[in-house]
XYZ file of C-alpha atoms in Angstrom:
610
model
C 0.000 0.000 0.000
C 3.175 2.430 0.805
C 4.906 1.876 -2.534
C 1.694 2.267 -4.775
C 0.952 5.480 -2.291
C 4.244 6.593 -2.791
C 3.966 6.227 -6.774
C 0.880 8.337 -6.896
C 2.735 10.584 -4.419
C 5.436 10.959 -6.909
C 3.222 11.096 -10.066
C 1.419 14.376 -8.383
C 4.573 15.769 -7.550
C 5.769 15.483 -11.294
C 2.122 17.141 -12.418
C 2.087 19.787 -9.658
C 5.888 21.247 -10.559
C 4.927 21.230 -14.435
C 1.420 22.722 -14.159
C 1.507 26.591 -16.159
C -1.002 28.331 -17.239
C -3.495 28.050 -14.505
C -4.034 31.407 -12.682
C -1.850 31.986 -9.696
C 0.837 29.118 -10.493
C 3.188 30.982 -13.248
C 2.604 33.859 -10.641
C 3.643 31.984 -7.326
C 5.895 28.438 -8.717
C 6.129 25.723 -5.624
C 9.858 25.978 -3.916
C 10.396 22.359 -3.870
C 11.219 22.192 -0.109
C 7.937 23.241 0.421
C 6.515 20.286 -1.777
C 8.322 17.620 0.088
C 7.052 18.972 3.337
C 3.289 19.458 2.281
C 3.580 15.888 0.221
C 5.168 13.885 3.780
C 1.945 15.280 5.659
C -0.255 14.237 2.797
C 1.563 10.619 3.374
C 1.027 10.506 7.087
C -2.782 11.403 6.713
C -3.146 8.771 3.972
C -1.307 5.863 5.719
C -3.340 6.743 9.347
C -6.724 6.821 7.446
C -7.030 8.624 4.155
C -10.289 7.160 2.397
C -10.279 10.331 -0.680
C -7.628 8.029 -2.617
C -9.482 4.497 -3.252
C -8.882 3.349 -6.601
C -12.543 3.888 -8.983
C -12.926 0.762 -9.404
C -14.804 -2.245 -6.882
C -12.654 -2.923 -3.823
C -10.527 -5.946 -5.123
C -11.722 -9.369 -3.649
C -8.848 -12.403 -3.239
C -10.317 -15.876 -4.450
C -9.810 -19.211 -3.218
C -7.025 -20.864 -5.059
C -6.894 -23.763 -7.765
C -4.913 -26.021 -9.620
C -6.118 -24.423 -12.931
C -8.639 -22.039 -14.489
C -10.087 -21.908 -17.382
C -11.618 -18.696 -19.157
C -14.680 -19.153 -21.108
C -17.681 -21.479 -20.274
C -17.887 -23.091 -24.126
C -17.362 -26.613 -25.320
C -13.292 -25.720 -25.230
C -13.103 -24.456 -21.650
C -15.855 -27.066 -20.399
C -13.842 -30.024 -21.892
C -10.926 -29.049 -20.537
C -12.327 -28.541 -17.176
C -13.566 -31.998 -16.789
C -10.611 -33.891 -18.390
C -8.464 -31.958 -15.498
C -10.417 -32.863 -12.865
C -10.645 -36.281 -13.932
C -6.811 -36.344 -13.845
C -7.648 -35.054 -9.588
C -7.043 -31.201 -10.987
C -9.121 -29.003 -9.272
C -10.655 -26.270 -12.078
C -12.579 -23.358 -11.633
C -14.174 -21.942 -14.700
C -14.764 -18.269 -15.396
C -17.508 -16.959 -18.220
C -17.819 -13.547 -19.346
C -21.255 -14.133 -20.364
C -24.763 -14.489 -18.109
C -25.345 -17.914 -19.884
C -23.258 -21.284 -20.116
C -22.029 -22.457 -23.680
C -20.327 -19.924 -25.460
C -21.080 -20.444 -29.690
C -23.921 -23.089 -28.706
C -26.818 -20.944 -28.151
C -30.151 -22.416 -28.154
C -32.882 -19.933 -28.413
C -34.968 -20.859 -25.606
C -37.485 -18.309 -25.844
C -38.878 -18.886 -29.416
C -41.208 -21.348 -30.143
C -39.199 -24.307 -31.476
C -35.987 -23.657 -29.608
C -33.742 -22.389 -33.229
C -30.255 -22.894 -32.369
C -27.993 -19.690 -33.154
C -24.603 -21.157 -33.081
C -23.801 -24.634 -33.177
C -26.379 -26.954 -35.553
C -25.060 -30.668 -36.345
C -23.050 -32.841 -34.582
C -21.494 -35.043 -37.016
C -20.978 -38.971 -36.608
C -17.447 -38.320 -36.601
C -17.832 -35.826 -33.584
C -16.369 -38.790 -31.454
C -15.520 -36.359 -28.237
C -18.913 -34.765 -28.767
C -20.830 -37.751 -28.694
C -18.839 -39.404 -25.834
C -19.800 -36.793 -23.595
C -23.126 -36.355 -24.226
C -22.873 -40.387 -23.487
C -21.273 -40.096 -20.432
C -23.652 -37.360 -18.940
C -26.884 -38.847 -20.416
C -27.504 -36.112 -22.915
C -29.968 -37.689 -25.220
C -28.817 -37.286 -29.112
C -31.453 -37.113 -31.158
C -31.675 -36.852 -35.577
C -31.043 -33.337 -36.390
C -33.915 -31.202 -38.052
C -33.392 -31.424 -41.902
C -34.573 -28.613 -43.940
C -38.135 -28.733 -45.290
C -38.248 -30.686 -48.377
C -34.442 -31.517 -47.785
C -31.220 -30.188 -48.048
C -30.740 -31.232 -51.322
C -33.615 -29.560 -52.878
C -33.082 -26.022 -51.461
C -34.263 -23.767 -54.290
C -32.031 -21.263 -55.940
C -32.353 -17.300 -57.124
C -30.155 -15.718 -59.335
C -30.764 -12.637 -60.990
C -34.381 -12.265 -59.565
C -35.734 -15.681 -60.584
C -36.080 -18.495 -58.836
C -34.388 -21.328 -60.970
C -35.131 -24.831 -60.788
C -31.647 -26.824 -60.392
C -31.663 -29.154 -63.285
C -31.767 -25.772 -65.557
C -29.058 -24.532 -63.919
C -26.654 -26.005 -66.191
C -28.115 -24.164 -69.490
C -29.339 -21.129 -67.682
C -28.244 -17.856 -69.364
C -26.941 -16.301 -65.861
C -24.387 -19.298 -65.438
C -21.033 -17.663 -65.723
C -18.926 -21.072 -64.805
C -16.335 -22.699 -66.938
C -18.468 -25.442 -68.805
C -16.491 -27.879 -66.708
C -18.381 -26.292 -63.779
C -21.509 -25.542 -65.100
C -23.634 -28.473 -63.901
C -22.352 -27.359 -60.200
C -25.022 -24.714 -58.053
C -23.337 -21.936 -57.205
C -23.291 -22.717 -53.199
C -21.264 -25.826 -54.466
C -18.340 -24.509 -56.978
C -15.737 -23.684 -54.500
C -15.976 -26.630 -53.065
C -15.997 -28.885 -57.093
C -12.812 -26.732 -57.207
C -10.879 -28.714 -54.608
C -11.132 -32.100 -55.634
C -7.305 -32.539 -56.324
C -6.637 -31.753 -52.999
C -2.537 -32.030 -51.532
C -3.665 -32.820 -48.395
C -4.275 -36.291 -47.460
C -5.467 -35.418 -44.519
C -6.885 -32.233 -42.287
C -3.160 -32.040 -40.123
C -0.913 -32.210 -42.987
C -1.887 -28.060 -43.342
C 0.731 -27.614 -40.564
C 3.199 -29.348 -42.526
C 5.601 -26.498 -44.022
C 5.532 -27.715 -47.502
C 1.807 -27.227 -47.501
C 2.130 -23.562 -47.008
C 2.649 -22.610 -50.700
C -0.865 -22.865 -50.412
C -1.657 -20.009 -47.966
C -2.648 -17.682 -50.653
C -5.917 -15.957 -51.523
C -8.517 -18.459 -53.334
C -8.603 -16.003 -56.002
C -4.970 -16.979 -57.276
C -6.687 -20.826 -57.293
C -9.754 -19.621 -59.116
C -8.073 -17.431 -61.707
C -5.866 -20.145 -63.316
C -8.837 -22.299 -63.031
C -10.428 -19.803 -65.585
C -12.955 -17.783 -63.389
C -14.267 -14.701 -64.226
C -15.000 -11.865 -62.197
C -18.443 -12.404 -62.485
C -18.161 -16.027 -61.855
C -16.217 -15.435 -58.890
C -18.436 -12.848 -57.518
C -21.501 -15.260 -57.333
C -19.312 -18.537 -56.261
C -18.211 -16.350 -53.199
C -21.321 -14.926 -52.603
C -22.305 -16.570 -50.062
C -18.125 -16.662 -48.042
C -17.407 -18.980 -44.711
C -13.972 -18.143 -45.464
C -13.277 -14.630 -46.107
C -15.451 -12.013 -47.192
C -14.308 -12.741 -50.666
C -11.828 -14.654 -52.488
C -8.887 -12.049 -52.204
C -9.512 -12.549 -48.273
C -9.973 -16.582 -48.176
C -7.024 -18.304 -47.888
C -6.760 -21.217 -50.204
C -4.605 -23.258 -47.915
C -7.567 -23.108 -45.457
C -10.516 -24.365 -47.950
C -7.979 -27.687 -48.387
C -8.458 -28.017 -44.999
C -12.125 -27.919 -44.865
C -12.142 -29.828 -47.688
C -9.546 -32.634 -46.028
C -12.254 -32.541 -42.827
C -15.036 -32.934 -44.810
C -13.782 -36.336 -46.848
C -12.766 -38.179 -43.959
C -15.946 -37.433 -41.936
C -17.859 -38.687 -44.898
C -16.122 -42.135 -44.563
C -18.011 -42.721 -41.372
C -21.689 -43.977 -41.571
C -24.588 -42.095 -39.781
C -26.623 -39.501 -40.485
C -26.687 -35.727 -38.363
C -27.120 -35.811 -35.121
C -28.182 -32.792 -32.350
C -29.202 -32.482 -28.726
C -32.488 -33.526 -27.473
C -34.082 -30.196 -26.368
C -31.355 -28.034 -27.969
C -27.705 -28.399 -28.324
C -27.029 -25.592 -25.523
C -28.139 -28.490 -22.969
C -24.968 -30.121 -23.726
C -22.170 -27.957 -22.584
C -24.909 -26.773 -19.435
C -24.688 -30.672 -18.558
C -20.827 -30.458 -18.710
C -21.158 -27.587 -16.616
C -22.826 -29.003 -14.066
C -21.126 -31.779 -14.177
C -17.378 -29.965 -12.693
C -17.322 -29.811 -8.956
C -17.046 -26.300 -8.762
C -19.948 -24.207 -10.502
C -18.985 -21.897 -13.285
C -18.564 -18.403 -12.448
C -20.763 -16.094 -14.614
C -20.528 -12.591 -15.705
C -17.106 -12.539 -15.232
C -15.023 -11.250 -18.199
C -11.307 -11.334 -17.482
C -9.093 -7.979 -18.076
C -5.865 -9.202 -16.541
C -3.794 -12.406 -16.757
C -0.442 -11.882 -14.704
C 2.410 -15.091 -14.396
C 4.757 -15.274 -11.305
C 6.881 -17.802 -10.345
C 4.988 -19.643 -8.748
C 1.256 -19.518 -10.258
C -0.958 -17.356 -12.324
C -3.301 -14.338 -11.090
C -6.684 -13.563 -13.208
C -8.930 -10.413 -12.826
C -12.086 -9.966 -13.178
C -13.649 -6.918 -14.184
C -15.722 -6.690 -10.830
C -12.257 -6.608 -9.636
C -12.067 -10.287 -7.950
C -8.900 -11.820 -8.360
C -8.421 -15.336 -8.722
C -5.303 -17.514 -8.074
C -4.075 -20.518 -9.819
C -0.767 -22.984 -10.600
C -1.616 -22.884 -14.876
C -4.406 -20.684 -16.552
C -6.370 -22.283 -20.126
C -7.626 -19.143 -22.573
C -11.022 -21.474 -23.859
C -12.146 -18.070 -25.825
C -11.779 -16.751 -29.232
C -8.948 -14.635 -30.122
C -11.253 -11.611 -30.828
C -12.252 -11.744 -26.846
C -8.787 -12.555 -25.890
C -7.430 -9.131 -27.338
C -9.232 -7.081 -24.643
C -7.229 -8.668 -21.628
C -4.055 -7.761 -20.410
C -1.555 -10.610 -20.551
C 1.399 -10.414 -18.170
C 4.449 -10.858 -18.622
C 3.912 -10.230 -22.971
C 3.654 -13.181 -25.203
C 5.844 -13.658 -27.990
C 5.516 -11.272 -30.894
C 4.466 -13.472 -33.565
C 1.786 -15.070 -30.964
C 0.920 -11.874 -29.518
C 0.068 -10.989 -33.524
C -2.100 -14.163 -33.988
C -4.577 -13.091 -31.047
C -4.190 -9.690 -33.049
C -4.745 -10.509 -36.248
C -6.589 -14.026 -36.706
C -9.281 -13.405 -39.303
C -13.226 -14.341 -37.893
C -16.086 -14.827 -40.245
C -18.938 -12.676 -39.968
C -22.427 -14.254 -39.552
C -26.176 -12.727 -38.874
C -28.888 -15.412 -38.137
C -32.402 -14.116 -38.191
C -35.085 -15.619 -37.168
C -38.328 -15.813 -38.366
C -41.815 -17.325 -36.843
C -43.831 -19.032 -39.692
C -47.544 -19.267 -39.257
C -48.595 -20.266 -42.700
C -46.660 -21.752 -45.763
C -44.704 -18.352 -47.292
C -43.278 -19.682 -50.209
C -46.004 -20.522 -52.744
C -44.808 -22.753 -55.575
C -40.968 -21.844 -54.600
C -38.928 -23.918 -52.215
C -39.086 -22.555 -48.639
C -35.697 -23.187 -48.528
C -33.179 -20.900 -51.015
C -30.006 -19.875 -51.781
C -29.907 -16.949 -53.296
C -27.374 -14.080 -54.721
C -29.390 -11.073 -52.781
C -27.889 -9.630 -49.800
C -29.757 -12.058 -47.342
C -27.863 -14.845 -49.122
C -29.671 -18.004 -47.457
C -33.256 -18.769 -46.171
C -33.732 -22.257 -44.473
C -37.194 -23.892 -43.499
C -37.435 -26.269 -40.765
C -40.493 -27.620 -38.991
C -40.145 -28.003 -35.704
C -43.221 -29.458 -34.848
C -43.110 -32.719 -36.178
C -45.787 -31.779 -38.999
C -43.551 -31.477 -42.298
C -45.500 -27.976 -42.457
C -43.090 -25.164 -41.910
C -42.900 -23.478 -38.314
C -39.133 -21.590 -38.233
C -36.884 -20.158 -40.940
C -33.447 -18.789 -40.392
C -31.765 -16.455 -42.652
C -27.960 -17.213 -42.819
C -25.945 -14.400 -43.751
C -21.909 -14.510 -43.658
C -19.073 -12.852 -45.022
C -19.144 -8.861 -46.239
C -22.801 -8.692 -46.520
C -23.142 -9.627 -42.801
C -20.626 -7.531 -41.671
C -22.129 -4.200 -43.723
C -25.685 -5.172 -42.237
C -24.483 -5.493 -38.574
C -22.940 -1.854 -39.063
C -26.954 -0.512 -39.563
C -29.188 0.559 -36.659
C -30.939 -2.305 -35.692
C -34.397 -0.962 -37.249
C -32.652 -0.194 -40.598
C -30.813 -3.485 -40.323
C -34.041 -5.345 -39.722
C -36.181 -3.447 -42.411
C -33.239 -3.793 -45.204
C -33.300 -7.627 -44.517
C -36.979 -7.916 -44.648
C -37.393 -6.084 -47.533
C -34.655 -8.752 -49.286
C -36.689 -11.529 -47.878
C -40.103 -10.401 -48.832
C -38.911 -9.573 -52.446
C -38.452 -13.204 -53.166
C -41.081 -14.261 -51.358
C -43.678 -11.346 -51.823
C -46.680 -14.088 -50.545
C -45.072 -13.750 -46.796
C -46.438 -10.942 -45.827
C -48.708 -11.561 -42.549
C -46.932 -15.306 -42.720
C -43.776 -14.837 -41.209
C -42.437 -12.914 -37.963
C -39.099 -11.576 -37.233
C -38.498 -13.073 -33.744
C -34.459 -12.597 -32.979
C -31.741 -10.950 -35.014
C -28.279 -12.833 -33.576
C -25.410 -10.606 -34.378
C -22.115 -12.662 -33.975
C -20.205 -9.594 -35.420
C -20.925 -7.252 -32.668
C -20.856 -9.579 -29.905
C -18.012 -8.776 -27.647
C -16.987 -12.480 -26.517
C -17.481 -14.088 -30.433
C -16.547 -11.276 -32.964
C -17.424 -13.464 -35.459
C -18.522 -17.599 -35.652
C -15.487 -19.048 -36.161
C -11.694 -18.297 -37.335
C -11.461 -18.022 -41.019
C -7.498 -17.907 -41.907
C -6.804 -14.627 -44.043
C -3.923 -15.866 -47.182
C -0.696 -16.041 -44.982
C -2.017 -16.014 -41.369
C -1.453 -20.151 -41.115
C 2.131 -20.358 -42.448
C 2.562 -17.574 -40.386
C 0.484 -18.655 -36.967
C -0.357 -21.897 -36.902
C 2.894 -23.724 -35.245
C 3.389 -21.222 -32.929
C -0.620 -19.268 -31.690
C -1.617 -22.558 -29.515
C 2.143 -23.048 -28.122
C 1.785 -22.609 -24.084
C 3.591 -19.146 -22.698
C 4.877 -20.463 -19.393
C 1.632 -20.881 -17.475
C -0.839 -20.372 -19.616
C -2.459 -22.141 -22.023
C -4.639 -22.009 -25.058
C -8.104 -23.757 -26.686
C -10.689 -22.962 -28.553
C -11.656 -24.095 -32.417
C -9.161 -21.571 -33.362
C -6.247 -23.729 -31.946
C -7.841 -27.452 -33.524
C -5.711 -29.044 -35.850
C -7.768 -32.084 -37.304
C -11.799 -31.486 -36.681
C -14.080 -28.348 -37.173
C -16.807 -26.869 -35.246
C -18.036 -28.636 -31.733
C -15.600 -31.123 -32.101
C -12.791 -28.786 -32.896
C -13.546 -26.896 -29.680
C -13.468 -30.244 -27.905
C -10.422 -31.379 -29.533
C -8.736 -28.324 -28.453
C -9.629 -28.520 -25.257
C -8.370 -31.767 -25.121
C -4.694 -30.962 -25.888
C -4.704 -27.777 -23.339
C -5.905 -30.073 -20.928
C -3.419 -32.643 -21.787
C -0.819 -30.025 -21.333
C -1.670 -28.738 -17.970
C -1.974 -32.550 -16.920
C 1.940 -33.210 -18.027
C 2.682 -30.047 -16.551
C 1.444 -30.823 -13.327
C 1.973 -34.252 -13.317
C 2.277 -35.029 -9.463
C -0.857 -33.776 -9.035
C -2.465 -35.598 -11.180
C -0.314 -38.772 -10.500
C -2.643 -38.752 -7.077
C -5.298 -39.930 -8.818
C -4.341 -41.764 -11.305
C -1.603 -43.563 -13.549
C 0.439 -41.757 -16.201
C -0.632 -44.903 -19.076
C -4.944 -44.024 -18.007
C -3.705 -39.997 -18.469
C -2.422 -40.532 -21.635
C -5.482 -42.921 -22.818
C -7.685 -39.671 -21.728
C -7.071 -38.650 -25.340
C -8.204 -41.850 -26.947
C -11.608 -42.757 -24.534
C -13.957 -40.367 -26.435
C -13.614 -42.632 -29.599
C -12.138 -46.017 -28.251
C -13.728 -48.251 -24.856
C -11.068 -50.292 -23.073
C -13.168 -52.363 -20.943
C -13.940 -56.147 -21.541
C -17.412 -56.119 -23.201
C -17.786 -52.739 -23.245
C -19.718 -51.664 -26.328
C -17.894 -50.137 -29.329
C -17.551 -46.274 -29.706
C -16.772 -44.364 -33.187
C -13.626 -46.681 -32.864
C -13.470 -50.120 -31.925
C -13.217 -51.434 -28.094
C -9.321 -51.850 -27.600
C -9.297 -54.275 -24.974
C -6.521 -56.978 -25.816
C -5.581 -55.429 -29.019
C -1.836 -56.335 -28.393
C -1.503 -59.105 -30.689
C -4.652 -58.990 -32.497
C -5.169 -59.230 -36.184
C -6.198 -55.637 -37.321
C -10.043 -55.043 -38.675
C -10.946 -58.098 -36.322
C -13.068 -57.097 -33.378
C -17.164 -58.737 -33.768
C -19.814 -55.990 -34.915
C -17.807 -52.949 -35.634
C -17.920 -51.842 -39.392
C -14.188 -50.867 -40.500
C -12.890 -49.203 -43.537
C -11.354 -51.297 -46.597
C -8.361 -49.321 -45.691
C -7.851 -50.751 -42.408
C -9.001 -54.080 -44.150
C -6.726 -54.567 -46.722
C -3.777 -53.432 -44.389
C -3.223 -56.980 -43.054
C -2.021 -55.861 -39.528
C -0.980 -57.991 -36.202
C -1.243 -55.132 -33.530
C 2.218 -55.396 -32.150
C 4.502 -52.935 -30.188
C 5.849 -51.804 -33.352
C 2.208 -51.307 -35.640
C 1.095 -49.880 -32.881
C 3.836 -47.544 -32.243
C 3.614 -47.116 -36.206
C -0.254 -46.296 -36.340
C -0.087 -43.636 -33.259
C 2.097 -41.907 -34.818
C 0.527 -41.406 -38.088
C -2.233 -43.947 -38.807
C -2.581 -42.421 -42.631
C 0.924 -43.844 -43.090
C -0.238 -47.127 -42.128
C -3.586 -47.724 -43.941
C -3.996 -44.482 -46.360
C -7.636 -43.781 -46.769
C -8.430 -45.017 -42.461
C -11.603 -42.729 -41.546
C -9.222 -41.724 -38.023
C -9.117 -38.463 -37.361
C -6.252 -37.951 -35.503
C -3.130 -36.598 -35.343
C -0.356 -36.968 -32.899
C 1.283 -34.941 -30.283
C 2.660 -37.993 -28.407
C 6.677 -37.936 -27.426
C 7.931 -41.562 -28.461
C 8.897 -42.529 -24.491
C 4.509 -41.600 -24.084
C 4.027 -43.991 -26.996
C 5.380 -46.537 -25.314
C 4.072 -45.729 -21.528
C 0.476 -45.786 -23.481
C 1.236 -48.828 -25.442
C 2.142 -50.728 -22.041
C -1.516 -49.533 -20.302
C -3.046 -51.403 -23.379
C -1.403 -54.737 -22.559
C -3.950 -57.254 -20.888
């Protein structure tokens, strides 16, 4: 209390002698003898009493210490959280919001619960769907558009077109090797002969010749401007080609064949996919803390401080970051990161998305499909019924990329209007039919600034091996930081490796509560059981795999890949297919890549043996 009394002592000393041009003080100047006498007296009141000098802010509140916390309340943080404390790690979670569940937002209060962030859970969402199993979160088939995915109509030019004129229609400015493809699907046709053979190998440096703007790619391909413009219309990646990064679209297009390879059809949370990470929240020993946005994270010696903005302070051996990048810039981060880490959390590129939706009360769409994509500034309308009927009950127009972000820069009544106005021009028969109920701005919210990280040309040869790297005490998740899956099961995967992290780093704790071979299967339970009889996962039960035949286990349905390799699971195969298990059987649906040392590989392979 003396020193920081003494500095703003000091500080008022170094105003008061340099104060001119206030009436009396260029007249009668301060001897500086005087000062230090009238400044010691000030000191003497303060220390005996002085209440006029409190800082502005809430008086600052010490919290309990714990082995870890973890900043944000999403699938990321929440994962995290409860792989720690399985490993005996005691965690406690702080969320900036006044709700659990970060980019999963289910929106409770309109009739058929929409979701506003998360939608699908894939089948090869292993981590997703073994914790839902674990905490009895029901999984149920996910809503499929009205009339089905497949059929969603299309308007171009103010027409609606049917899809099997597409190919002939006047407005189609493809190369005629493209021209049979809908315009939400030519990217994508574009990236068949893809040089990744799977999602990881974009952090390989020989990939990064890549990591330059799509429009380079589509160019040489032979696309016009015109051609371009309506490809990109509707952008996840960029808010047009010049600010996708090629590299990145490989990627998505890597994640997107291997998931493919696994059978099952979209999956989503019984009640709404927010009850997921709320069941993982109240799952963790101690409860989240909410409305609680960090501004400080400060590393000593020997643990990590975090600050709240009510001015709580909370104390901890290791700190995870579980929030996007675009939150992340607002806190303080003590001591500095490195530069070129410090310029990822700057810099990372986040797509812009605007959901709004609507309340249907009679069919809207006339002879059209209720379901469009479209080249006006609204970009995508989707019909649902959530009802059970077939009839349509909820739309949700999906905008992303520049359009979204030049809409979320309106007034909310102009914003509103201009996108209703879009909407009823293609569908001038919805007037009276259809209510806007919620406008979900993922631009302008402070703790998302956008819906997920899009990769500008150059930001992953640039960040990607280094953003994620821990700084001493602190570590990082978040789908930003996941190297194999997207979406929920990125988050989930990227909690995983923070957690696994902390776990190594503070190994005797954890080695309380369990052994080092069951802490390093943590990262292989969500898609493989261990136990005798236990029932198959996304992978196959491993118990007594050391010296099996590979592709043998009863009633689990394996690639050809896998098939054809001809394995006996040995110390070596095994050793061979943790490390890399494309290498071993090219074309294996596993998603996974490793971050195993070779003495872990064989501390894991020994928990295997019978």
């Amino acid at each position: 209390m003396l020193v920081n009394l003494r500095k703003k002592i000091q500080g008022r000393e170094a105003k008061l002698t340099s104060i001119k041009g206030i009436s009396g003080y260029n007249k009668m100047p301060i001897e500086k003898s005087q000062l230090r006498i009238f400044l010691l007296l000030l000191l003497v009141l303060c220390v005996s009493g002085c209440t006029a000098d409190k800082e502005p802010e809430q008086a600052t509140t010490i919290r309990n210490q714990s082995d870890v916390i973890v900043i944000g309340a999403g699938l990321s943080g929440l994962y995290a959280a409860m792989l720690m404390e399985d490993a005996g790690l005691s965690v406690q979670v702080l969320e900036a919001r006044d709700r659990i569940g970060g980019r999963l937002f289910t929106l409770d209060d309109i009739s058929g619960k929409p979701e506003a962030g998360g939608n699908v859970i894939a089948p090869a969402y292993s981590r997703v769907v073994n914790v839902a199993n674990r905490l009895g979160v029901e999984l149920v088939a996910a809503p499929d558009l009205v009339g089905g995915r497949r059929n969603m109509g299309l308007y171009v030019d103010g027409d609606f077109i049917e899809i099997r004129d597409w190919p002939t229609h006047p407005g189609n400015p493809f190369p005629d090797a493209l021209k049979s493809v809908p315009p939400g699907s030519v990217v994508n046709a574009t990236l068949r002969n893809n040089p990744l053979s799977k999602p990881s190998d974009w952090l390989m440096q020989e990939t990064h010749v890549y990591d330059i703007p799509l429009r380079e790619h589509l160019d040489k391909l032979g696309f016009s401007a015109n051609a371009q413009a309506l490809g990109y219309h509707v952008s996840s990646y960029g808010d047009d080609p010049d600010d996708g990064s090629l590299l990145h679209m490989y990627k998505a297009h890597a994640v997107m064949q291997q998931m493919m390879k696994l059978p099952g059809g979209l999956m989503a949370v019984a009640g709404g996919n927010q009850r997921l990470p709320e069941a993982m929240a109240a799952a963790l020993s101690e409860p989240v803390r909410l409305d609680s946005p960090v501004t400080l994270i400060e590393q000593q010696d020997a643990g990590v401080s975090v600050k709240v903005e009510d001015g709580s302070v909370f104390h901890a051996r290791f700190v995870v970051a579980a929030i996007p990048f675009t939150a992340l810039r607002s806190v303080h981060i003590k001591p500095t990161l490195p530069v070129t880490q410090q310029q990822a959390i700057d810099e990372l590129s986040y797509n812009a998305t605007l959901q709004v939706h609507l309340l249907v009360s009679e069919p809207y769409s006339g002879q059209n499909p209720p379901s469009v994509w479209s080249d006006r500034d609204i970009e995508r309308v989707m019909a649902t019924s959530k009802d059970g009927s077939g009839d349509v009950t909820n739309a949700v127009i999906w905008i992303d990329g520049s359009n979204a972000r030049r809409l979320s820069q309106l007034p909310p009544e102009d914003r509103d209007r201009v996108i209703m106005d879009d909407f009823f021009t293609m569908y001038p028969d919805a007037r009276g039919k259809v209510q806007l109920q919620r406008v979900v701005d993922w631009v302008n919210d402070p703790y998302a600034g956008g819906a997920w990280a899009d990769w500008a040309p150059g930001q992953i040869s640039e960040f990607i091996n280094v953003m994620s790297k821990p700084h001493k005490r602190l570590h990082f998740a978040g789908e930003h930081t996941a190297v194999s899956n997207p979406g929920m099961e990125g988050a989930m995967e990227s909690g995983e490796r923070a957690a696994n992290e902390v776990i190594a780093a503070a190994s005797t704790a954890a080695n309380q509560s369990a052994s080092r071979g069951e802490l390093l299967f943590a990262r292989c339970q969500a898609c493989h059981s261990i136990g005798e009889n236990e029932p198959h996962k996304t992978g196959p039960n491993l118990h007594g795999i050391i010296g099996k035949a590979s592709a043998s286990s009863v009633n689990y349905q394996y690639t050809d890949a896998l098939k054809e390799a001809k394995l006996v699971w040995d110390d070596e195969n095994l050793r061979r297919w943790i490390e890399d298990p494309s290498a071993v059987a090219p074309g294996t649906s596993m998603i996974y890549m490793n971050t195993l040392t070779s003495e872990e590989i064989g501390v894991l392979i020994d928990y295997l043996r019978p």
